[in-house]
């Protein structure tokens, strides 16, 4: 017999856990199916911190979604008592014409977001750990900061369970198909039917969404933790902003205050610049030359940061060719399937609002949130082949599109 639900959610990582919460909060009978355990580190939603910001250099179209996401961070904190967001303030640093600075300024101006422009001298005065070149500037946003990915996923799973959702872990979906006026989903244990399917596959999008028509590239990313020279005090969130720092060659690095206590250091990572991979073949070992490259890069911008290397971890981006999300009804199954994927390394800050949008789309077929940019049928540049054939050398991803 096939157990039957209103909505099945495939994948209970960042986006899927939020969808399970918002759907069950609206009274839907929800089944969530997840390949791994709750709050795991095999996908894209782990590592203790994610930058959040509103002056969004990628495109001003993201700003209204961010304003809503910030409201939902607070709701989630109130509902679960978990730490979700730490708004330490943030700087977008680089040459004035860099995408990081000019794009952030464009969003701040178009949406009238509170911000300050700092020249190099003022950056050094306000944030003595930062060592910009004289011709670098920063957009400072007091509301930027970080969100805690594991806490947010756990909070959404906790609320979904409380609201009656059935969440099955260690139960990978083998395949799904349209069935009568809904869908049928197969796992090794069972076959389930539902009126609606929401697919949040992260880096497994190429496997679960073969007929979506979007060429995804899965990229291996590394997060590094260093114990700063002289200790973490100047790096505490009261003293230190999150930062995204673009150099003259277009290479972006981003990092965080020291949020986990005096001995656990501060995290830093390259934004993009990763190797193409697949979830099955990703190299989880972080190599000496990678650690050295990061320490060398940071010794120019934040010389006190790369004191002692503490640890590193890998994670995956699932990129679309234009690095904008895919968030829509599935064009081949518009009556019964909704997809959220291709978050291209910048999706986590949107998790709660994506959950809300997925609930809107699955339960009513439409949403009032502006998601036109995320249509899978938009014209996409064919920059790379899909499917992630691992490449031998790390291609530099610094060049801006
Ligand atoms: C190193 C790194 C740094 C990042 N930094 C930032 C940042 O600073 N700010 C920001 O906003 N974003 C950031 N991101 C991006 C952000 O974390 C991702 O966009 C987001 O986590 C994607 O969530 P997801 O739900 O799509 O994927 P995931 O959380 O990986 O969830 C997908 C889930 O689907 C499950 N699944 C897959 N196949 C199946 C199947 N067949 N059956 C059942 N379950 C299945 C997986 O197990 C997984 O749990 C970063 C990402 C990385 C890797």
Tab-separated table of C-alpha atoms and ligand atoms in Angstrom:
chain	number	residue	atom	x	y	z
A	1	UNK	CA	0.000	0.000	0.000
A	2	UNK	CA	1.243	3.526	-0.757
A	3	UNK	CA	1.059	5.926	2.193
A	4	UNK	CA	-0.447	9.149	0.912
A	5	UNK	CA	0.386	12.777	1.782
A	6	UNK	CA	-0.526	16.284	0.680
A	7	UNK	CA	3.119	17.149	-0.013
A	8	UNK	CA	6.356	15.150	-0.155
A	9	UNK	CA	9.593	17.101	0.335
A	10	UNK	CA	12.740	15.470	-1.054
A	11	UNK	CA	15.891	16.588	0.759
A	12	UNK	CA	15.813	17.968	4.326
A	13	UNK	CA	18.899	20.185	4.153
A	14	UNK	CA	18.649	23.977	4.207
A	15	UNK	CA	15.761	24.542	1.824
A	16	UNK	CA	13.858	21.293	2.397
A	17	UNK	CA	13.788	21.655	6.193
A	18	UNK	CA	12.355	25.167	5.786
A	19	UNK	CA	9.777	23.892	3.286
A	20	UNK	CA	8.727	21.109	5.695
A	21	UNK	CA	8.234	23.726	8.419
A	22	UNK	CA	6.246	26.211	6.362
A	23	UNK	CA	4.089	23.521	4.730
A	24	UNK	CA	3.237	21.793	7.999
A	25	UNK	CA	2.606	25.166	9.700
A	26	UNK	CA	-0.140	25.710	7.136
A	27	UNK	CA	-1.754	22.386	7.988
A	28	UNK	CA	-0.482	20.263	5.077
A	29	UNK	CA	0.199	16.555	5.707
A	30	UNK	CA	3.922	16.465	4.923
A	31	UNK	CA	6.397	13.658	4.353
A	32	UNK	CA	10.071	14.652	4.283
A	33	UNK	CA	12.582	12.182	2.821
A	34	UNK	CA	16.288	12.671	3.479
A	35	UNK	CA	19.223	10.611	2.256
A	36	UNK	CA	21.377	11.243	5.372
A	37	UNK	CA	20.671	11.965	9.064
A	38	UNK	CA	19.272	15.225	10.463
A	39	UNK	CA	21.642	18.241	10.221
A	40	UNK	CA	24.446	16.398	8.418
A	41	UNK	CA	27.689	17.657	6.888
A	42	UNK	CA	27.607	15.861	3.519
A	43	UNK	CA	25.789	18.558	1.521
A	44	UNK	CA	25.878	22.367	1.517
A	45	UNK	CA	24.433	23.462	4.885
A	46	UNK	CA	27.147	22.902	7.503
A	47	UNK	CA	30.259	24.653	8.841
A	48	UNK	CA	28.855	26.823	11.650
A	49	UNK	CA	28.328	30.116	9.805
A	50	UNK	CA	26.962	31.703	6.637
A	51	UNK	CA	27.224	35.377	5.695
A	52	UNK	CA	23.965	37.279	5.585
A	53	UNK	CA	23.608	40.803	4.208
A	54	UNK	CA	21.022	43.025	2.543
A	55	UNK	CA	23.057	45.324	0.239
A	56	UNK	CA	23.247	42.442	-2.180
A	57	UNK	CA	25.951	42.853	-4.812
A	58	UNK	CA	24.628	39.989	-6.929
A	59	UNK	CA	21.407	41.810	-7.898
A	60	UNK	CA	18.945	44.236	-6.267
A	61	UNK	CA	16.154	41.747	-7.079
A	62	UNK	CA	17.254	39.709	-4.041
A	63	UNK	CA	16.691	42.540	-1.569
A	64	UNK	CA	12.951	42.110	-0.848
A	65	UNK	CA	13.549	38.429	-0.169
A	66	UNK	CA	16.327	39.331	2.266
A	67	UNK	CA	14.111	41.789	4.115
A	68	UNK	CA	11.611	38.970	4.637
A	69	UNK	CA	14.341	36.447	5.549
A	70	UNK	CA	15.498	38.754	8.349
A	71	UNK	CA	11.967	38.838	9.811
A	72	UNK	CA	11.848	35.065	9.674
A	73	UNK	CA	15.238	34.709	11.449
A	74	UNK	CA	13.645	36.492	14.399
A	75	UNK	CA	10.497	34.382	14.264
A	76	UNK	CA	12.578	31.236	14.259
A	77	UNK	CA	14.658	32.417	17.199
A	78	UNK	CA	11.511	33.208	19.175
A	79	UNK	CA	9.800	29.914	18.290
A	80	UNK	CA	12.741	27.628	19.123
A	81	UNK	CA	15.070	29.588	21.421
A	82	UNK	CA	18.011	28.720	19.160
A	83	UNK	CA	20.695	31.189	18.047
A	84	UNK	CA	19.965	31.820	14.388
A	85	UNK	CA	21.584	35.164	13.452
A	86	UNK	CA	24.494	37.224	14.792
A	87	UNK	CA	24.360	40.661	13.195
A	88	UNK	CA	27.951	41.759	13.762
A	89	UNK	CA	27.921	44.230	10.868
A	90	UNK	CA	29.693	43.542	7.606
A	91	UNK	CA	32.020	45.149	5.080
A	92	UNK	CA	32.093	44.606	1.335
A	93	UNK	CA	35.683	45.593	0.473
A	94	UNK	CA	37.498	46.114	-2.826
A	95	UNK	CA	38.302	48.607	-5.521
A	96	UNK	CA	35.337	51.008	-5.931
A	97	UNK	CA	34.489	49.533	-9.341
A	98	UNK	CA	34.614	45.908	-8.138
A	99	UNK	CA	31.360	43.989	-8.301
A	100	UNK	CA	31.466	43.422	-4.527
A	101	UNK	CA	31.504	47.165	-3.791
A	102	UNK	CA	29.633	48.654	-6.744
A	103	UNK	CA	26.944	45.948	-6.737
A	104	UNK	CA	26.372	46.323	-2.982
A	105	UNK	CA	26.134	50.104	-3.368
A	106	UNK	CA	23.625	49.697	-6.182
A	107	UNK	CA	21.332	47.514	-4.038
A	108	UNK	CA	21.733	49.809	-1.025
A	109	UNK	CA	20.866	52.854	-3.131
A	110	UNK	CA	17.946	51.293	-5.012
A	111	UNK	CA	16.367	49.954	-1.814
A	112	UNK	CA	17.395	52.828	0.439
A	113	UNK	CA	19.193	50.467	2.814
A	114	UNK	CA	21.209	51.976	5.684
A	115	UNK	CA	24.914	51.824	4.795
A	116	UNK	CA	28.166	53.785	5.020
A	117	UNK	CA	30.951	54.104	2.470
A	118	UNK	CA	34.404	53.923	4.071
A	119	UNK	CA	37.726	54.878	2.472
A	120	UNK	CA	40.858	52.857	3.248
A	121	UNK	CA	41.851	55.109	6.137
A	122	UNK	CA	38.438	54.860	7.747
A	123	UNK	CA	38.356	51.072	7.270
A	124	UNK	CA	41.684	50.816	9.136
A	125	UNK	CA	40.476	53.140	11.887
A	126	UNK	CA	37.167	51.347	12.462
A	127	UNK	CA	38.451	47.803	11.988
A	128	UNK	CA	42.163	47.673	12.831
A	129	UNK	CA	42.510	44.003	11.833
A	130	UNK	CA	41.709	44.928	8.188
A	131	UNK	CA	44.604	46.140	6.013
A	132	UNK	CA	43.171	47.502	2.762
A	133	UNK	CA	45.300	49.018	-0.003
A	134	UNK	CA	44.958	52.804	-0.249
A	135	UNK	CA	42.716	52.525	-3.306
A	136	UNK	CA	40.315	50.040	-1.707
A	137	UNK	CA	36.998	51.116	-0.170
A	138	UNK	CA	34.200	49.376	1.712
A	139	UNK	CA	30.477	49.468	2.002
A	140	UNK	CA	29.671	48.936	5.689
A	141	UNK	CA	26.268	47.528	6.540
A	142	UNK	CA	25.340	47.345	10.239
A	143	UNK	CA	22.687	44.727	9.526
A	144	UNK	CA	25.063	42.293	7.835
A	145	UNK	CA	26.359	39.405	9.873
A	146	UNK	CA	25.983	35.672	9.920
A	147	UNK	CA	23.437	32.946	10.338
A	148	UNK	CA	24.059	29.584	11.965
A	149	UNK	CA	23.271	26.876	9.387
A	150	UNK	CA	23.063	23.850	11.691
A	151	UNK	CA	20.858	25.731	14.168
A	152	UNK	CA	18.563	26.915	11.406
A	153	UNK	CA	18.134	23.459	9.889
A	154	UNK	CA	17.572	21.949	13.363
A	155	UNK	CA	15.017	24.669	14.195
A	156	UNK	CA	13.029	24.037	11.012
A	157	UNK	CA	13.093	20.255	11.551
A	158	UNK	CA	12.011	20.716	15.180
A	159	UNK	CA	9.043	22.905	14.203
A	160	UNK	CA	8.035	20.629	11.320
A	161	UNK	CA	8.021	17.612	13.648
A	162	UNK	CA	6.039	19.538	16.246
A	163	UNK	CA	3.501	20.435	13.549
A	164	UNK	CA	3.008	16.787	12.621
A	165	UNK	CA	5.292	16.336	9.587
A	166	UNK	CA	6.646	12.798	9.065
A	167	UNK	CA	10.391	13.173	8.558
A	168	UNK	CA	12.249	10.067	7.405
A	169	UNK	CA	16.053	10.176	7.584
A	170	UNK	CA	18.498	7.726	6.000
A	171	UNK	CA	15.822	7.058	3.369
A	172	UNK	CA	17.126	8.207	-0.016
A	173	UNK	CA	14.679	8.735	-2.839
A	174	UNK	CA	15.515	6.438	-5.740
A	175	UNK	CA	13.164	8.049	-8.256
A	176	UNK	CA	9.937	9.996	-8.578
A	177	UNK	CA	7.299	10.251	-11.288
A	178	UNK	CA	3.969	11.895	-12.035
A	179	UNK	CA	1.139	9.634	-10.898
A	180	UNK	CA	-2.587	10.259	-11.462
A	181	UNK	CA	-3.055	13.934	-10.575
A	182	UNK	CA	-0.037	14.004	-8.268
A	183	UNK	CA	3.288	12.224	-7.843
A	184	UNK	CA	4.749	8.920	-6.732
A	185	UNK	CA	8.081	8.689	-4.916
A	186	UNK	CA	10.108	5.492	-4.539
A	187	UNK	CA	12.628	4.645	-1.836
A	188	UNK	CA	14.161	1.265	-1.018
A	189	UNK	CA	11.643	0.952	1.849
A	190	UNK	CA	8.425	2.144	0.312
A	191	UNK	CA	6.468	3.923	-2.394
A	192	UNK	CA	4.643	7.095	-1.379
A	193	UNK	CA	2.060	9.181	-3.196
A	194	UNK	CA	1.140	12.826	-2.764
A	195	UNK	CA	-0.682	15.620	-4.519
A	196	UNK	CA	2.449	17.796	-4.544
A	197	UNK	CA	6.190	17.223	-4.616
A	198	UNK	CA	8.829	19.734	-3.493
A	199	UNK	CA	12.381	18.863	-4.548
A	200	UNK	CA	15.275	20.477	-2.620
A	201	UNK	CA	18.199	18.310	-3.751
A	202	UNK	CA	21.206	20.607	-3.211
A	203	UNK	CA	24.221	19.160	-5.017
A	204	UNK	CA	22.184	16.133	-6.103
A	205	UNK	CA	20.124	18.248	-8.522
A	206	UNK	CA	21.768	16.653	-11.589
A	207	UNK	CA	20.488	13.226	-10.434
A	208	UNK	CA	16.971	14.175	-9.277
A	209	UNK	CA	16.138	16.844	-11.844
A	210	UNK	CA	17.314	15.424	-15.139
A	211	UNK	CA	14.407	16.928	-17.091
A	212	UNK	CA	14.663	20.463	-15.666
A	213	UNK	CA	16.821	21.728	-18.513
A	214	UNK	CA	19.304	23.601	-16.303
A	215	UNK	CA	23.007	22.645	-16.556
A	216	UNK	CA	24.252	22.523	-12.956
A	217	UNK	CA	27.925	22.500	-11.997
A	218	UNK	CA	28.805	21.139	-8.569
A	219	UNK	CA	31.839	22.846	-7.095
A	220	UNK	CA	34.051	21.700	-4.195
A	221	UNK	CA	34.584	24.440	-1.631
A	222	UNK	CA	36.841	24.575	1.424
A	223	UNK	CA	36.276	26.416	4.717
A	224	UNK	CA	39.372	27.177	6.831
A	225	UNK	CA	39.623	27.998	10.537
A	226	UNK	CA	42.680	29.862	11.834
A	227	UNK	CA	43.637	30.880	15.344
A	228	UNK	CA	44.584	34.563	14.898
A	229	UNK	CA	47.998	35.808	15.974
A	230	UNK	CA	47.465	37.462	19.351
A	231	UNK	CA	44.225	35.577	20.051
A	232	UNK	CA	40.577	35.938	19.139
A	233	UNK	CA	39.667	39.045	21.179
A	234	UNK	CA	39.978	41.537	18.262
A	235	UNK	CA	38.018	39.042	16.160
A	236	UNK	CA	35.026	38.759	18.533
A	237	UNK	CA	31.729	39.701	16.829
A	238	UNK	CA	31.471	42.829	19.037
A	239	UNK	CA	34.723	44.026	17.447
A	240	UNK	CA	34.854	42.397	14.055
A	241	UNK	CA	32.554	42.473	11.010
A	242	UNK	CA	31.900	39.740	8.486
A	243	UNK	CA	33.686	40.640	5.269
A	244	UNK	CA	33.650	39.924	1.568
A	245	UNK	CA	36.858	41.179	0.025
A	246	UNK	CA	37.441	41.338	-3.720
A	247	UNK	CA	40.947	41.989	-5.039
A	248	UNK	CA	41.912	43.726	-8.272
A	249	UNK	CA	41.928	40.364	-10.078
A	250	UNK	CA	38.307	39.735	-9.058
A	251	UNK	CA	39.118	36.994	-6.506
A	252	UNK	CA	36.686	37.157	-3.591
A	253	UNK	CA	37.385	35.910	-0.101
A	254	UNK	CA	34.948	36.110	2.801
A	255	UNK	CA	35.158	35.486	6.501
A	256	UNK	CA	33.664	35.712	9.923
A	257	UNK	CA	34.319	36.940	13.419
A	258	UNK	CA	35.476	34.388	16.013
A	259	UNK	CA	32.079	33.124	17.184
A	260	UNK	CA	32.925	29.812	18.825
A	261	UNK	CA	35.068	30.834	21.786
A	262	UNK	CA	38.712	31.708	22.356
A	263	UNK	CA	40.266	28.466	21.073
A	264	UNK	CA	38.236	27.724	17.971
A	265	UNK	CA	39.524	30.484	15.723
A	266	UNK	CA	37.823	32.384	12.920
A	267	UNK	CA	36.586	30.993	9.605
A	268	UNK	CA	37.569	32.201	6.143
A	269	UNK	CA	36.964	30.864	2.622
A	270	UNK	CA	37.293	31.708	-1.040
A	271	UNK	CA	33.999	32.592	-2.696
A	272	UNK	CA	34.023	30.376	-5.824
A	273	UNK	CA	37.471	29.374	-7.170
A	274	UNK	CA	36.581	25.711	-6.445
A	275	UNK	CA	37.118	22.489	-8.366
A	276	UNK	CA	34.258	20.904	-10.307
A	277	UNK	CA	33.155	17.704	-8.571
A	278	UNK	CA	30.200	15.443	-7.795
A	279	UNK	CA	28.723	14.470	-4.409
A	280	UNK	CA	30.058	10.936	-4.962
A	281	UNK	CA	33.612	11.840	-5.954
A	282	UNK	CA	34.345	14.995	-3.927
A	283	UNK	CA	37.813	15.034	-2.361
A	284	UNK	CA	37.112	15.640	1.338
A	285	UNK	CA	40.800	15.957	2.196
A	286	UNK	CA	42.085	19.514	2.435
A	287	UNK	CA	45.650	19.652	1.170
A	288	UNK	CA	48.703	21.540	2.429
A	289	UNK	CA	48.974	23.690	-0.703
A	290	UNK	CA	45.357	24.827	-0.313
A	291	UNK	CA	45.932	25.845	3.320
A	292	UNK	CA	49.106	27.690	2.332
A	293	UNK	CA	47.313	29.514	-0.519
A	294	UNK	CA	44.613	30.719	1.876
A	295	UNK	CA	47.116	31.801	4.541
A	296	UNK	CA	49.135	33.691	1.887
A	297	UNK	CA	46.034	35.406	0.525
A	298	UNK	CA	44.906	36.536	3.988
A	299	UNK	CA	48.322	37.694	5.113
A	300	UNK	CA	47.820	40.645	2.773
A	301	UNK	CA	44.243	41.629	3.814
A	302	UNK	CA	44.028	40.560	7.477
A	303	UNK	CA	47.618	39.751	8.494
A	304	UNK	CA	46.698	38.710	12.054
A	305	UNK	CA	44.196	36.096	10.897
A	306	UNK	CA	46.426	33.293	9.575
A	307	UNK	CA	48.211	32.599	12.858
A	308	UNK	CA	47.780	28.876	13.459
A	309	UNK	CA	45.813	26.685	11.094
A	310	UNK	CA	43.184	24.793	13.142
A	311	UNK	CA	41.014	22.803	10.747
A	312	UNK	CA	39.257	22.799	7.386
A	313	UNK	CA	36.122	21.248	5.932
A	314	UNK	CA	34.694	20.763	2.454
A	315	UNK	CA	31.252	21.719	1.189
A	316	UNK	CA	29.540	21.887	-2.223
A	317	UNK	CA	28.120	24.723	-4.298
A	318	UNK	CA	25.541	23.786	-6.955
A	319	UNK	CA	25.965	26.462	-9.570
A	320	UNK	CA	23.711	27.562	-12.377
A	321	UNK	CA	25.449	29.204	-15.352
A	322	UNK	CA	24.358	32.713	-14.265
A	323	UNK	CA	24.711	31.972	-10.513
A	324	UNK	CA	21.070	32.874	-9.858
A	325	UNK	CA	18.797	30.375	-8.093
A	326	UNK	CA	16.187	28.040	-9.542
A	327	UNK	CA	12.964	28.442	-7.571
A	328	UNK	CA	9.737	27.689	-9.414
A	329	UNK	CA	7.139	25.183	-10.460
A	330	UNK	CA	8.881	22.485	-12.508
A	331	UNK	CA	8.291	23.499	-16.152
A	332	UNK	CA	7.688	19.881	-17.243
A	333	UNK	CA	5.311	19.147	-14.314
A	334	UNK	CA	3.750	22.524	-13.483
A	335	UNK	CA	0.683	21.076	-11.742
A	336	UNK	CA	2.405	19.003	-9.101
A	337	UNK	CA	6.162	19.610	-8.747
A	338	UNK	CA	8.068	22.564	-7.245
A	339	UNK	CA	11.872	22.874	-7.300
A	340	UNK	CA	14.446	24.798	-5.255
A	341	UNK	CA	18.024	24.263	-6.397
A	342	UNK	CA	21.085	25.834	-8.017
A	343	UNK	CA	21.704	28.130	-5.043
A	344	UNK	CA	25.171	28.774	-6.457
A	345	UNK	CA	26.996	29.282	-3.158
A	346	UNK	CA	24.840	32.117	-1.823
A	347	UNK	CA	21.547	30.514	-0.819
A	348	UNK	CA	21.707	29.909	2.884
A	349	UNK	CA	20.765	33.400	4.049
A	350	UNK	CA	17.497	32.936	2.107
A	351	UNK	CA	16.561	29.580	3.658
A	352	UNK	CA	13.502	30.712	5.672
A	353	UNK	CA	12.018	32.809	2.876
A	354	UNK	CA	12.633	30.008	0.366
A	355	UNK	CA	10.651	27.723	2.704
A	356	UNK	CA	7.817	30.219	2.656
A	357	UNK	CA	7.930	30.508	-1.144
A	358	UNK	CA	7.962	26.719	-1.569
A	359	UNK	CA	4.892	26.423	0.666
A	360	UNK	CA	3.146	29.130	-1.404
A	361	UNK	CA	3.975	27.406	-4.701
A	362	UNK	CA	3.101	23.882	-3.557
A	363	UNK	CA	-0.164	24.809	-1.838
A	364	UNK	CA	-1.490	27.617	-4.070
A	365	UNK	CA	0.528	27.402	-7.308
A	366	UNK	CA	1.779	30.996	-6.934
A	367	UNK	CA	3.650	33.311	-4.581
A	368	UNK	CA	3.554	37.043	-3.903
A	369	UNK	CA	7.349	37.047	-3.475
A	370	UNK	CA	9.302	38.293	-6.520
A	371	UNK	CA	10.967	35.173	-7.963
A	372	UNK	CA	11.085	36.028	-11.675
A	373	UNK	CA	14.900	35.950	-11.687
A	374	UNK	CA	14.826	32.296	-10.636
A	375	UNK	CA	12.756	30.906	-13.497
A	376	UNK	CA	14.438	27.732	-14.847
A	377	UNK	CA	13.239	28.659	-18.336
A	378	UNK	CA	15.239	31.937	-18.382
A	379	UNK	CA	17.936	32.182	-21.045
A	380	UNK	CA	21.083	30.754	-19.469
A	381	UNK	CA	24.619	31.196	-20.707
A	382	UNK	CA	26.127	27.781	-21.456
A	383	UNK	CA	29.395	28.422	-19.673
A	384	UNK	CA	30.239	24.893	-18.663
A	385	UNK	CA	29.001	21.417	-19.290
A	386	UNK	CA	26.638	19.978	-16.690
A	387	UNK	CA	27.025	16.927	-14.557
A	388	UNK	CA	30.358	17.701	-12.983
A	389	UNK	CA	33.183	15.815	-14.572
A	390	UNK	CA	35.983	16.390	-12.084
A	391	UNK	CA	38.821	18.434	-13.518
A	392	UNK	CA	42.435	17.821	-12.617
A	393	UNK	CA	43.376	21.400	-11.815
A	394	UNK	CA	41.387	23.973	-9.886
A	395	UNK	CA	40.028	26.466	-12.424
A	396	UNK	CA	40.275	30.017	-11.126
A	397	UNK	CA	36.766	31.414	-10.803
A	398	UNK	CA	37.815	34.914	-9.994
A	399	UNK	CA	36.767	36.493	-13.283
A	400	UNK	CA	33.342	38.023	-12.978
A	401	UNK	CA	30.651	37.071	-15.473
B	1	LIG	C1	31.533	26.463	1.872
B	1	LIG	C2	30.191	27.096	1.642
B	1	LIG	C3	29.992	28.395	2.060
B	1	LIG	C4	28.779	29.025	1.846
B	1	LIG	N1	28.626	30.300	2.297
B	1	LIG	C5	27.431	30.898	2.188
B	1	LIG	C6	27.219	32.151	2.780
B	1	LIG	O1	28.120	32.717	3.415
B	1	LIG	N2	25.984	32.706	2.678
B	1	LIG	C7	24.978	32.094	2.029
B	1	LIG	O2	23.880	32.647	1.964
B	1	LIG	N3	25.150	30.894	1.437
B	1	LIG	C8	26.337	30.275	1.525
B	1	LIG	N4	26.548	29.045	0.973
B	1	LIG	C9	25.489	28.431	0.169
B	1	LIG	C10	24.426	27.770	0.987
B	1	LIG	O3	24.980	27.123	2.109
B	1	LIG	C11	23.656	26.839	0.089
B	1	LIG	O4	23.110	27.585	-0.981
B	1	LIG	C12	22.527	26.124	0.833
B	1	LIG	O5	23.026	25.478	1.983
B	1	LIG	C13	21.869	25.119	-0.094
B	1	LIG	O6	20.845	24.440	0.604
B	1	LIG	P1	20.128	23.203	-0.101
B	1	LIG	O7	18.955	22.878	0.732
B	1	LIG	O8	19.938	23.514	-1.548
B	1	LIG	O9	21.224	22.028	-0.045
B	1	LIG	P2	21.519	21.006	1.140
B	1	LIG	O10	21.436	21.687	2.447
B	1	LIG	O11	22.732	20.251	0.793
B	1	LIG	O12	20.269	20.051	1.102
B	1	LIG	C14	20.015	19.118	0.064
B	1	LIG	C15	19.550	17.851	0.743
B	1	LIG	O13	19.010	16.940	-0.191
B	1	LIG	C16	19.344	15.640	0.264
B	1	LIG	N5	19.198	14.705	-0.850
B	1	LIG	C17	19.861	14.723	-2.020
B	1	LIG	N6	19.468	13.681	-2.789
B	1	LIG	C18	18.523	13.026	-2.097
B	1	LIG	C19	17.732	11.864	-2.360
B	1	LIG	N7	17.865	11.172	-3.496
B	1	LIG	N8	16.858	11.455	-1.414
B	1	LIG	C20	16.703	12.133	-0.255
B	1	LIG	N9	17.440	13.231	0.053
B	1	LIG	C21	18.322	13.670	-0.866
B	1	LIG	C22	20.774	15.810	0.728
B	1	LIG	O14	21.205	14.758	1.553
B	1	LIG	C23	20.694	17.143	1.447
B	1	LIG	O15	20.386	16.980	2.819
B	1	LIG	C24	27.739	28.356	1.178
B	1	LIG	C25	27.919	27.038	0.773
B	1	LIG	C26	29.131	26.405	1.014
B	1	LIG	C27	29.310	24.997	0.542
